[in-house]
GROMACS .gro file of C-alpha atoms in nm:
model
  105
    1UNK     CA    1   8.816  13.067  14.401
    2UNK     CA    2   9.003  12.752  14.300
    3UNK     CA    3   8.955  12.576  13.966
    4UNK     CA    4   8.796  12.280  14.146
    5UNK     CA    5   8.549  12.508  14.327
    6UNK     CA    6   8.460  12.672  13.995
    7UNK     CA    7   8.397  12.330  13.837
    8UNK     CA    8   8.171  12.234  14.129
    9UNK     CA    9   7.973  12.559  14.100
   10UNK     CA   10   7.934  12.525  13.722
   11UNK     CA   11   7.810  12.167  13.765
   12UNK     CA   12   7.564  12.284  14.032
   13UNK     CA   13   7.433  12.564  13.809
   14UNK     CA   14   7.385  12.325  13.515
   15UNK     CA   15   7.223  12.045  13.715
   16UNK     CA   16   6.878  11.960  13.585
   17UNK     CA   17   6.913  12.166  13.268
   18UNK     CA   18   6.895  11.993  12.933
   19UNK     CA   19   7.220  11.960  12.742
   20UNK     CA   20   7.263  12.248  12.497
   21UNK     CA   21   7.209  12.178  12.131
   22UNK     CA   22   7.525  12.186  11.924
   23UNK     CA   23   7.508  12.412  11.622
   24UNK     CA   24   7.720  12.298  11.329
   25UNK     CA   25   7.876  12.554  11.099
   26UNK     CA   26   8.038  12.462  10.769
   27UNK     CA   27   8.403  12.407  10.858
   28UNK     CA   28   8.531  12.591  10.551
   29UNK     CA   29   8.341  12.907  10.651
   30UNK     CA   30   8.373  12.886  11.028
   31UNK     CA   31   8.651  13.138  11.070
   32UNK     CA   32   8.501  13.388  10.827
   33UNK     CA   33   8.155  13.365  10.981
   34UNK     CA   34   8.278  13.389  11.339
   35UNK     CA   35   8.495  13.687  11.254
   36UNK     CA   36   8.211  13.865  11.077
   37UNK     CA   37   7.964  13.786  11.355
   38UNK     CA   38   8.202  13.925  11.618
   39UNK     CA   39   8.267  14.233  11.404
   40UNK     CA   40   7.889  14.293  11.393
   41UNK     CA   41   7.879  14.326  11.772
   42UNK     CA   42   7.786  14.695  11.756
   43UNK     CA   43   7.516  14.635  11.493
   44UNK     CA   44   7.235  14.484  11.705
   45UNK     CA   45   6.881  14.621  11.692
   46UNK     CA   46   6.734  14.678  12.038
   47UNK     CA   47   6.380  14.696  12.170
   48UNK     CA   48   6.306  14.891  12.487
   49UNK     CA   49   6.108  14.729  12.764
   50UNK     CA   50   5.975  15.058  12.891
   51UNK     CA   51   6.026  15.226  13.224
   52UNK     CA   52   6.076  15.047  13.553
   53UNK     CA   53   5.984  15.254  13.861
   54UNK     CA   54   6.092  15.576  13.690
   55UNK     CA   55   6.452  15.461  13.656
   56UNK     CA   56   6.447  15.385  13.286
   57UNK     CA   57   6.402  15.048  13.129
   58UNK     CA   58   6.622  14.789  12.981
   59UNK     CA   59   6.654  14.676  12.627
   60UNK     CA   60   6.684  14.346  12.456
   61UNK     CA   61   6.848  14.252  12.131
   62UNK     CA   62   6.605  14.166  11.853
   63UNK     CA   63   6.844  14.086  11.569
   64UNK     CA   64   7.134  14.211  11.366
   65UNK     CA   65   7.112  14.510  11.134
   66UNK     CA   66   7.155  14.325  10.805
   67UNK     CA   67   7.203  14.647  10.611
   68UNK     CA   68   7.538  14.680  10.791
   69UNK     CA   69   7.661  14.332  10.692
   70UNK     CA   70   7.803  14.424  10.350
   71UNK     CA   71   7.984  14.726  10.495
   72UNK     CA   72   8.136  14.531  10.785
   73UNK     CA   73   8.224  14.236  10.559
   74UNK     CA   74   8.400  14.465  10.310
   75UNK     CA   75   8.590  14.637  10.591
   76UNK     CA   76   8.722  14.294  10.693
   77UNK     CA   77   8.804  14.187  10.335
   78UNK     CA   78   8.526  13.925  10.331
   79UNK     CA   79   8.301  13.835  10.040
   80UNK     CA   80   7.944  13.809  10.167
   81UNK     CA   81   7.822  13.494   9.992
   82UNK     CA   82   7.526  13.267  10.069
   83UNK     CA   83   7.727  13.030  10.290
   84UNK     CA   84   7.869  13.314  10.498
   85UNK     CA   85   7.527  13.477  10.537
   86UNK     CA   86   7.370  13.146  10.642
   87UNK     CA   87   7.639  13.091  10.906
   88UNK     CA   88   7.600  13.444  11.046
   89UNK     CA   89   7.222  13.392  11.063
   90UNK     CA   90   7.275  13.067  11.253
   91UNK     CA   91   7.502  13.245  11.502
   92UNK     CA   92   7.250  13.526  11.539
   93UNK     CA   93   6.968  13.281  11.614
   94UNK     CA   94   7.176  13.100  11.875
   95UNK     CA   95   7.284  13.429  12.032
   96UNK     CA   96   6.922  13.547  12.056
   97UNK     CA   97   6.825  13.217  12.226
   98UNK     CA   98   7.114  13.258  12.471
   99UNK     CA   99   7.016  13.619  12.550
  100UNK     CA  100   6.653  13.510  12.609
  101UNK     CA  101   6.763  13.228  12.840
  102UNK     CA  102   6.980  13.470  13.037
  103UNK     CA  103   6.684  13.710  13.082
  104UNK     CA  104   6.463  13.423  13.205
  105UNK     CA  105   6.698  13.337  13.491
   0.00000   0.00000   0.00000
């Protein structure tokens, strides 16, 4: 698929949807928070939706395991301060909204 065709398809998919809200993160902490959030990728809590026609169910993320934050932060030589925690929480909230929107489609 060409780049132009991809642009057309993306525009078609987004037509009629409200513009996404932009989430601001403190510029001084942006790299630390993004790095920590990405490093926490394996630390999501999941809720099962049950069984679907005997083939198992599917799960959905419900939030990060905050007890793992200090361990992951230390492993990445980060000091977990209030600003960093607030930025990670903001990213978590936005990620949960994005996951919910994806399930609704």
